[in-house]
Amino acid sequence: PPSPTRCRGPRGRHGSAEGRPRLWRRMAAGMELQVESCGAALPAGSYVGIRIGDVLKQGRYEPQRTYHFPKADRRKAARIDIYRHVGSAVVNVDPESSSTQEVGVTSVDPDLGGVRLKVHARGGLADASREKREARATLMRTEAKDYLSKHGIEDKLAEAVKALLKEQPADPFEFLCGLLRTAAPAG
């Protein structure tokens, strides 16, 4: 298990002051962070948001919860935000169409009453982007196959591999390079 850092006052490790969350960090295939209150307890119903670079992880505050992040290419700061849940609303969305709906928010705070939201949803956007990517990938595959076919690359490689397996030379790379050089057109 990761070893915890200690809360050491206003200039403690990772800049944590008494009462601020304590971080646990461990490097592996990525990074894991665990946030635990040290000192004053966080209010009931608190949520934690942790951002490292472009990656954001959020969840209900649980001291034993571990947040997993992909391996960073360099040292980065982790921004930790603590939130309180205000309320919830449910909106039906249709990926095929666009709509605007007004919904009431069911609040957990008795002081907040009558909160309403207007929600605009637009469907079909991701499909157009996905279709564009698929069309580009198909075009690139076709161009690659045409190039390989035009120059007879697949046939030459297959013949070279067959000869390699038949001969089994001490230096297979040199053998393959020699075969491919003699098979290549002058130019």
PDB file of C-alpha atoms in Angstrom:
ATOM      1  CA  PRO A   1       0.000   0.000   0.000  1.00  0.00           C
ATOM      2  CA  PRO A   2       1.112   3.578  -0.599  1.00  0.00           C
ATOM      3  CA  SER A   3       2.664   5.410   2.304  1.00  0.00           C
ATOM      4  CA  PRO A   4       0.755   8.484   3.475  1.00  0.00           C
ATOM      5  CA  THR A   5       2.234  11.946   3.516  1.00  0.00           C
ATOM      6  CA  ARG A   6       1.964  13.779   6.797  1.00  0.00           C
ATOM      7  CA  CYS A   7       0.061  16.986   7.447  1.00  0.00           C
ATOM      8  CA  ARG A   8       2.629  19.406   8.855  1.00  0.00           C
ATOM      9  CA  GLY A   9       0.887  22.725   9.189  1.00  0.00           C
ATOM     10  CA  PRO A  10       0.543  25.637   6.737  1.00  0.00           C
ATOM     11  CA  ARG A  11       3.702  24.818   4.781  1.00  0.00           C
ATOM     12  CA  GLY A  12       3.396  21.053   5.049  1.00  0.00           C
ATOM     13  CA  ARG A  13       4.218  18.589   2.330  1.00  0.00           C
ATOM     14  CA  HIS A  14       2.252  19.262  -0.891  1.00  0.00           C
ATOM     15  CA  GLY A  15       1.229  22.616   0.609  1.00  0.00           C
ATOM     16  CA  SER A  16      -1.398  21.021   2.861  1.00  0.00           C
ATOM     17  CA  ALA A  17      -2.390  22.872   6.009  1.00  0.00           C
ATOM     18  CA  GLU A  18      -4.126  21.408   9.062  1.00  0.00           C
ATOM     19  CA  GLY A  19      -7.680  20.624   8.095  1.00  0.00           C
ATOM     20  CA  ARG A  20      -6.906  20.233   4.404  1.00  0.00           C
ATOM     21  CA  PRO A  21      -7.017  16.852   2.697  1.00  0.00           C
ATOM     22  CA  ARG A  22      -3.933  14.654   2.837  1.00  0.00           C
ATOM     23  CA  LEU A  23      -2.668  13.096  -0.402  1.00  0.00           C
ATOM     24  CA  TRP A  24      -1.329   9.605  -0.939  1.00  0.00           C
ATOM     25  CA  ARG A  25       0.660   9.159  -4.129  1.00  0.00           C
ATOM     26  CA  ARG A  26       2.313   6.177  -5.769  1.00  0.00           C
ATOM     27  CA  MET A  27       3.847   5.784  -9.196  1.00  0.00           C
ATOM     28  CA  ALA A  28       3.107   2.608 -11.144  1.00  0.00           C
ATOM     29  CA  ALA A  29       1.752   2.298 -14.657  1.00  0.00           C
ATOM     30  CA  GLY A  30       0.151   5.627 -13.850  1.00  0.00           C
ATOM     31  CA  MET A  31      -0.534   7.504 -10.673  1.00  0.00           C
ATOM     32  CA  GLU A  32      -2.900   6.902  -7.799  1.00  0.00           C
ATOM     33  CA  LEU A  33      -4.100   9.608  -5.441  1.00  0.00           C
ATOM     34  CA  GLN A  34      -6.005   9.110  -2.233  1.00  0.00           C
ATOM     35  CA  VAL A  35      -7.491  12.124  -0.454  1.00  0.00           C
ATOM     36  CA  GLU A  36      -8.076  11.950   3.287  1.00  0.00           C
ATOM     37  CA  SER A  37      -9.087  14.744   5.631  1.00  0.00           C
ATOM     38  CA  CYS A  38      -6.577  15.418   8.391  1.00  0.00           C
ATOM     39  CA  GLY A  39      -7.659  17.708  11.153  1.00  0.00           C
ATOM     40  CA  ALA A  40     -11.210  19.026  10.702  1.00  0.00           C
ATOM     41  CA  ALA A  41     -13.662  16.619   9.075  1.00  0.00           C
ATOM     42  CA  LEU A  42     -15.188  17.422   5.699  1.00  0.00           C
ATOM     43  CA  PRO A  43     -18.938  18.154   5.740  1.00  0.00           C
ATOM     44  CA  ALA A  44     -21.256  15.207   5.096  1.00  0.00           C
ATOM     45  CA  GLY A  45     -22.143  14.833   1.427  1.00  0.00           C
ATOM     46  CA  SER A  46     -18.867  16.326   0.196  1.00  0.00           C
ATOM     47  CA  TYR A  47     -17.472  15.430  -3.207  1.00  0.00           C
ATOM     48  CA  VAL A  48     -13.844  15.493  -4.329  1.00  0.00           C
ATOM     49  CA  GLY A  49     -12.620  16.632  -7.732  1.00  0.00           C
ATOM     50  CA  ILE A  50      -8.980  16.016  -8.689  1.00  0.00           C
ATOM     51  CA  ARG A  51      -7.465  17.407 -11.883  1.00  0.00           C
ATOM     52  CA  ILE A  52      -4.013  16.502 -13.190  1.00  0.00           C
ATOM     53  CA  GLY A  53      -3.415  18.153 -16.545  1.00  0.00           C
ATOM     54  CA  ASP A  54      -6.462  17.464 -18.736  1.00  0.00           C
ATOM     55  CA  VAL A  55      -7.716  14.509 -16.667  1.00  0.00           C
ATOM     56  CA  LEU A  56     -10.470  15.108 -14.098  1.00  0.00           C
ATOM     57  CA  LYS A  57     -11.691  12.487 -11.611  1.00  0.00           C
ATOM     58  CA  GLN A  58     -14.647  13.139  -9.320  1.00  0.00           C
ATOM     59  CA  GLY A  59     -16.487  11.176  -6.662  1.00  0.00           C
ATOM     60  CA  ARG A  60     -18.187  11.239  -3.302  1.00  0.00           C
ATOM     61  CA  TYR A  61     -15.638  11.845  -0.544  1.00  0.00           C
ATOM     62  CA  GLU A  62     -14.527   8.522   0.879  1.00  0.00           C
ATOM     63  CA  PRO A  63     -11.168   8.499   2.708  1.00  0.00           C
ATOM     64  CA  GLN A  64     -10.267   5.038   1.367  1.00  0.00           C
ATOM     65  CA  ARG A  65     -11.138   5.804  -2.274  1.00  0.00           C
ATOM     66  CA  THR A  66      -8.264   5.736  -4.747  1.00  0.00           C
ATOM     67  CA  TYR A  67      -8.294   7.881  -7.895  1.00  0.00           C
ATOM     68  CA  HIS A  68      -6.307   6.439 -10.799  1.00  0.00           C
ATOM     69  CA  PHE A  69      -4.618   8.692 -13.364  1.00  0.00           C
ATOM     70  CA  PRO A  70      -2.634   7.851 -16.496  1.00  0.00           C
ATOM     71  CA  LYS A  71       1.137   8.224 -16.306  1.00  0.00           C
ATOM     72  CA  ALA A  72       2.180  11.844 -16.776  1.00  0.00           C
ATOM     73  CA  ASP A  73       5.025  12.788 -19.107  1.00  0.00           C
ATOM     74  CA  ARG A  74       6.426  15.170 -16.489  1.00  0.00           C
ATOM     75  CA  ARG A  75       5.839  16.399 -12.945  1.00  0.00           C
ATOM     76  CA  LYS A  76       2.491  18.187 -12.647  1.00  0.00           C
ATOM     77  CA  ALA A  77       0.408  19.783  -9.932  1.00  0.00           C
ATOM     78  CA  ALA A  78      -2.802  18.083  -8.840  1.00  0.00           C
ATOM     79  CA  ARG A  79      -5.676  20.487  -8.217  1.00  0.00           C
ATOM     80  CA  ILE A  80      -8.120  19.228  -5.603  1.00  0.00           C
ATOM     81  CA  ASP A  81     -11.573  20.755  -5.238  1.00  0.00           C
ATOM     82  CA  ILE A  82     -14.104  19.883  -2.538  1.00  0.00           C
ATOM     83  CA  TYR A  83     -17.784  20.226  -3.493  1.00  0.00           C
ATOM     84  CA  ARG A  84     -21.131  19.863  -1.745  1.00  0.00           C
ATOM     85  CA  HIS A  85     -24.079  18.299  -3.506  1.00  0.00           C
ATOM     86  CA  VAL A  86     -26.821  20.904  -4.000  1.00  0.00           C
ATOM     87  CA  GLY A  87     -29.408  18.888  -5.884  1.00  0.00           C
ATOM     88  CA  SER A  88     -30.238  16.661  -8.821  1.00  0.00           C
ATOM     89  CA  ALA A  89     -32.362  16.687 -11.933  1.00  0.00           C
ATOM     90  CA  VAL A  90     -33.064  14.014 -14.521  1.00  0.00           C
ATOM     91  CA  VAL A  91     -33.280  14.892 -18.216  1.00  0.00           C
ATOM     92  CA  ASN A  92     -34.223  12.495 -20.996  1.00  0.00           C
ATOM     93  CA  VAL A  93     -31.923  12.883 -23.994  1.00  0.00           C
ATOM     94  CA  ASP A  94     -32.286  11.448 -27.484  1.00  0.00           C
ATOM     95  CA  PRO A  95     -29.051  11.061 -29.473  1.00  0.00           C
ATOM     96  CA  GLU A  96     -31.043  11.386 -32.719  1.00  0.00           C
ATOM     97  CA  SER A  97     -32.661  14.767 -32.082  1.00  0.00           C
ATOM     98  CA  SER A  98     -32.282  18.149 -30.455  1.00  0.00           C
ATOM     99  CA  SER A  99     -34.482  19.444 -27.662  1.00  0.00           C
ATOM    100  CA  THR A 100     -34.868  22.040 -24.941  1.00  0.00           C
ATOM    101  CA  GLN A 101     -36.392  21.072 -21.610  1.00  0.00           C
ATOM    102  CA  GLU A 102     -37.055  22.805 -18.325  1.00  0.00           C
ATOM    103  CA  VAL A 103     -36.535  20.623 -15.284  1.00  0.00           C
ATOM    104  CA  GLY A 104     -36.895  21.126 -11.567  1.00  0.00           C
ATOM    105  CA  VAL A 105     -33.940  20.408  -9.311  1.00  0.00           C
ATOM    106  CA  THR A 106     -34.618  18.243  -6.289  1.00  0.00           C
ATOM    107  CA  SER A 107     -32.498  19.959  -3.669  1.00  0.00           C
ATOM    108  CA  VAL A 108     -30.907  18.351  -0.627  1.00  0.00           C
ATOM    109  CA  ASP A 109     -30.670  21.817   0.932  1.00  0.00           C
ATOM    110  CA  PRO A 110     -34.002  23.012   2.415  1.00  0.00           C
ATOM    111  CA  ASP A 111     -32.910  26.648   1.917  1.00  0.00           C
ATOM    112  CA  LEU A 112     -32.837  26.147  -1.858  1.00  0.00           C
ATOM    113  CA  GLY A 113     -36.335  25.770  -3.189  1.00  0.00           C
ATOM    114  CA  GLY A 114     -37.736  26.043  -6.682  1.00  0.00           C
ATOM    115  CA  VAL A 115     -34.445  25.780  -8.604  1.00  0.00           C
ATOM    116  CA  ARG A 116     -35.150  25.102 -12.289  1.00  0.00           C
ATOM    117  CA  LEU A 117     -32.802  24.497 -15.202  1.00  0.00           C
ATOM    118  CA  LYS A 118     -33.264  24.945 -18.934  1.00  0.00           C
ATOM    119  CA  VAL A 119     -31.341  22.187 -20.719  1.00  0.00           C
ATOM    120  CA  HIS A 120     -30.504  22.347 -24.434  1.00  0.00           C
ATOM    121  CA  ALA A 121     -29.493  19.018 -25.987  1.00  0.00           C
ATOM    122  CA  ARG A 122     -28.214  18.565 -29.543  1.00  0.00           C
ATOM    123  CA  GLY A 123     -27.975  15.083 -30.978  1.00  0.00           C
ATOM    124  CA  GLY A 124     -26.134  13.646 -33.956  1.00  0.00           C
ATOM    125  CA  LEU A 125     -22.923  15.619 -33.417  1.00  0.00           C
ATOM    126  CA  ALA A 126     -20.651  12.774 -32.370  1.00  0.00           C
ATOM    127  CA  ASP A 127     -21.942  10.560 -35.186  1.00  0.00           C
ATOM    128  CA  ALA A 128     -20.854  13.065 -37.834  1.00  0.00           C
ATOM    129  CA  SER A 129     -17.415  13.263 -36.266  1.00  0.00           C
ATOM    130  CA  ARG A 130     -17.193   9.468 -35.991  1.00  0.00           C
ATOM    131  CA  GLU A 131     -18.311   9.021 -39.612  1.00  0.00           C
ATOM    132  CA  LYS A 132     -15.654  11.526 -40.697  1.00  0.00           C
ATOM    133  CA  ARG A 133     -12.941   9.603 -38.782  1.00  0.00           C
ATOM    134  CA  GLU A 134     -14.130   6.282 -40.225  1.00  0.00           C
ATOM    135  CA  ALA A 135     -14.136   7.691 -43.773  1.00  0.00           C
ATOM    136  CA  ARG A 136     -10.601   9.033 -43.275  1.00  0.00           C
ATOM    137  CA  ALA A 137      -9.414   5.675 -41.875  1.00  0.00           C
ATOM    138  CA  THR A 138     -10.982   3.823 -44.832  1.00  0.00           C
ATOM    139  CA  LEU A 139      -9.300   6.203 -47.289  1.00  0.00           C
ATOM    140  CA  MET A 140      -5.917   5.753 -45.586  1.00  0.00           C
ATOM    141  CA  ARG A 141      -6.301   1.942 -45.630  1.00  0.00           C
ATOM    142  CA  THR A 142      -7.200   1.991 -49.325  1.00  0.00           C
ATOM    143  CA  GLU A 143      -4.238   4.254 -50.175  1.00  0.00           C
ATOM    144  CA  ALA A 144      -1.873   2.021 -48.174  1.00  0.00           C
ATOM    145  CA  LYS A 145      -3.134  -1.143 -49.901  1.00  0.00           C
ATOM    146  CA  ASP A 146      -2.823   0.519 -53.324  1.00  0.00           C
ATOM    147  CA  TYR A 147       0.755   1.573 -52.557  1.00  0.00           C
ATOM    148  CA  LEU A 148       1.744  -1.918 -51.376  1.00  0.00           C
ATOM    149  CA  SER A 149       0.070  -3.501 -54.412  1.00  0.00           C
ATOM    150  CA  LYS A 150       1.595  -1.037 -56.906  1.00  0.00           C
ATOM    151  CA  HIS A 151       5.123  -1.869 -55.729  1.00  0.00           C
ATOM    152  CA  GLY A 152       4.504  -5.584 -55.087  1.00  0.00           C
ATOM    153  CA  ILE A 153       5.678  -5.202 -51.499  1.00  0.00           C
ATOM    154  CA  GLU A 154       3.532  -7.972 -49.993  1.00  0.00           C
ATOM    155  CA  ASP A 155       4.652 -10.531 -52.614  1.00  0.00           C
ATOM    156  CA  LYS A 156       8.336  -9.598 -52.233  1.00  0.00           C
ATOM    157  CA  LEU A 157       8.148  -9.768 -48.436  1.00  0.00           C
ATOM    158  CA  ALA A 158       6.364 -13.134 -48.549  1.00  0.00           C
ATOM    159  CA  GLU A 159       9.034 -14.547 -50.897  1.00  0.00           C
ATOM    160  CA  ALA A 160      11.823 -13.154 -48.704  1.00  0.00           C
ATOM    161  CA  VAL A 161      10.321 -14.669 -45.530  1.00  0.00           C
ATOM    162  CA  LYS A 162       9.940 -18.060 -47.251  1.00  0.00           C
ATOM    163  CA  ALA A 163      13.602 -17.946 -48.323  1.00  0.00           C
ATOM    164  CA  LEU A 164      14.620 -16.851 -44.810  1.00  0.00           C
ATOM    165  CA  LEU A 165      12.835 -19.803 -43.215  1.00  0.00           C
ATOM    166  CA  LYS A 166      14.303 -22.200 -45.773  1.00  0.00           C
ATOM    167  CA  GLU A 167      17.915 -20.955 -45.395  1.00  0.00           C
ATOM    168  CA  GLN A 168      17.826 -19.921 -41.691  1.00  0.00           C
ATOM    169  CA  PRO A 169      20.994 -17.786 -41.941  1.00  0.00           C
ATOM    170  CA  ALA A 170      23.047 -16.667 -38.920  1.00  0.00           C
ATOM    171  CA  ASP A 171      22.180 -13.004 -39.626  1.00  0.00           C
ATOM    172  CA  PRO A 172      18.504 -12.959 -40.682  1.00  0.00           C
ATOM    173  CA  PHE A 173      18.332  -9.169 -41.023  1.00  0.00           C
ATOM    174  CA  GLU A 174      21.263  -8.967 -43.406  1.00  0.00           C
ATOM    175  CA  PHE A 175      19.822 -11.893 -45.368  1.00  0.00           C
ATOM    176  CA  LEU A 176      16.420 -10.174 -45.710  1.00  0.00           C
ATOM    177  CA  CYS A 177      18.007  -6.846 -46.653  1.00  0.00           C
ATOM    178  CA  GLY A 178      20.100  -8.545 -49.330  1.00  0.00           C
ATOM    179  CA  LEU A 179      17.060 -10.319 -50.800  1.00  0.00           C
ATOM    180  CA  LEU A 180      15.004  -7.136 -50.808  1.00  0.00           C
ATOM    181  CA  ARG A 181      17.841  -5.128 -52.417  1.00  0.00           C
ATOM    182  CA  THR A 182      18.065  -7.602 -55.302  1.00  0.00           C
ATOM    183  CA  ALA A 183      14.254  -7.659 -55.661  1.00  0.00           C
ATOM    184  CA  ALA A 184      13.960  -3.862 -55.679  1.00  0.00           C
ATOM    185  CA  PRO A 185      13.748  -2.127 -59.048  1.00  0.00           C
ATOM    186  CA  ALA A 186      16.730   0.074 -59.950  1.00  0.00           C
ATOM    187  CA  GLY A 187      16.199   3.712 -59.262  1.00  0.00           C
TER     188      GLY A 187
END
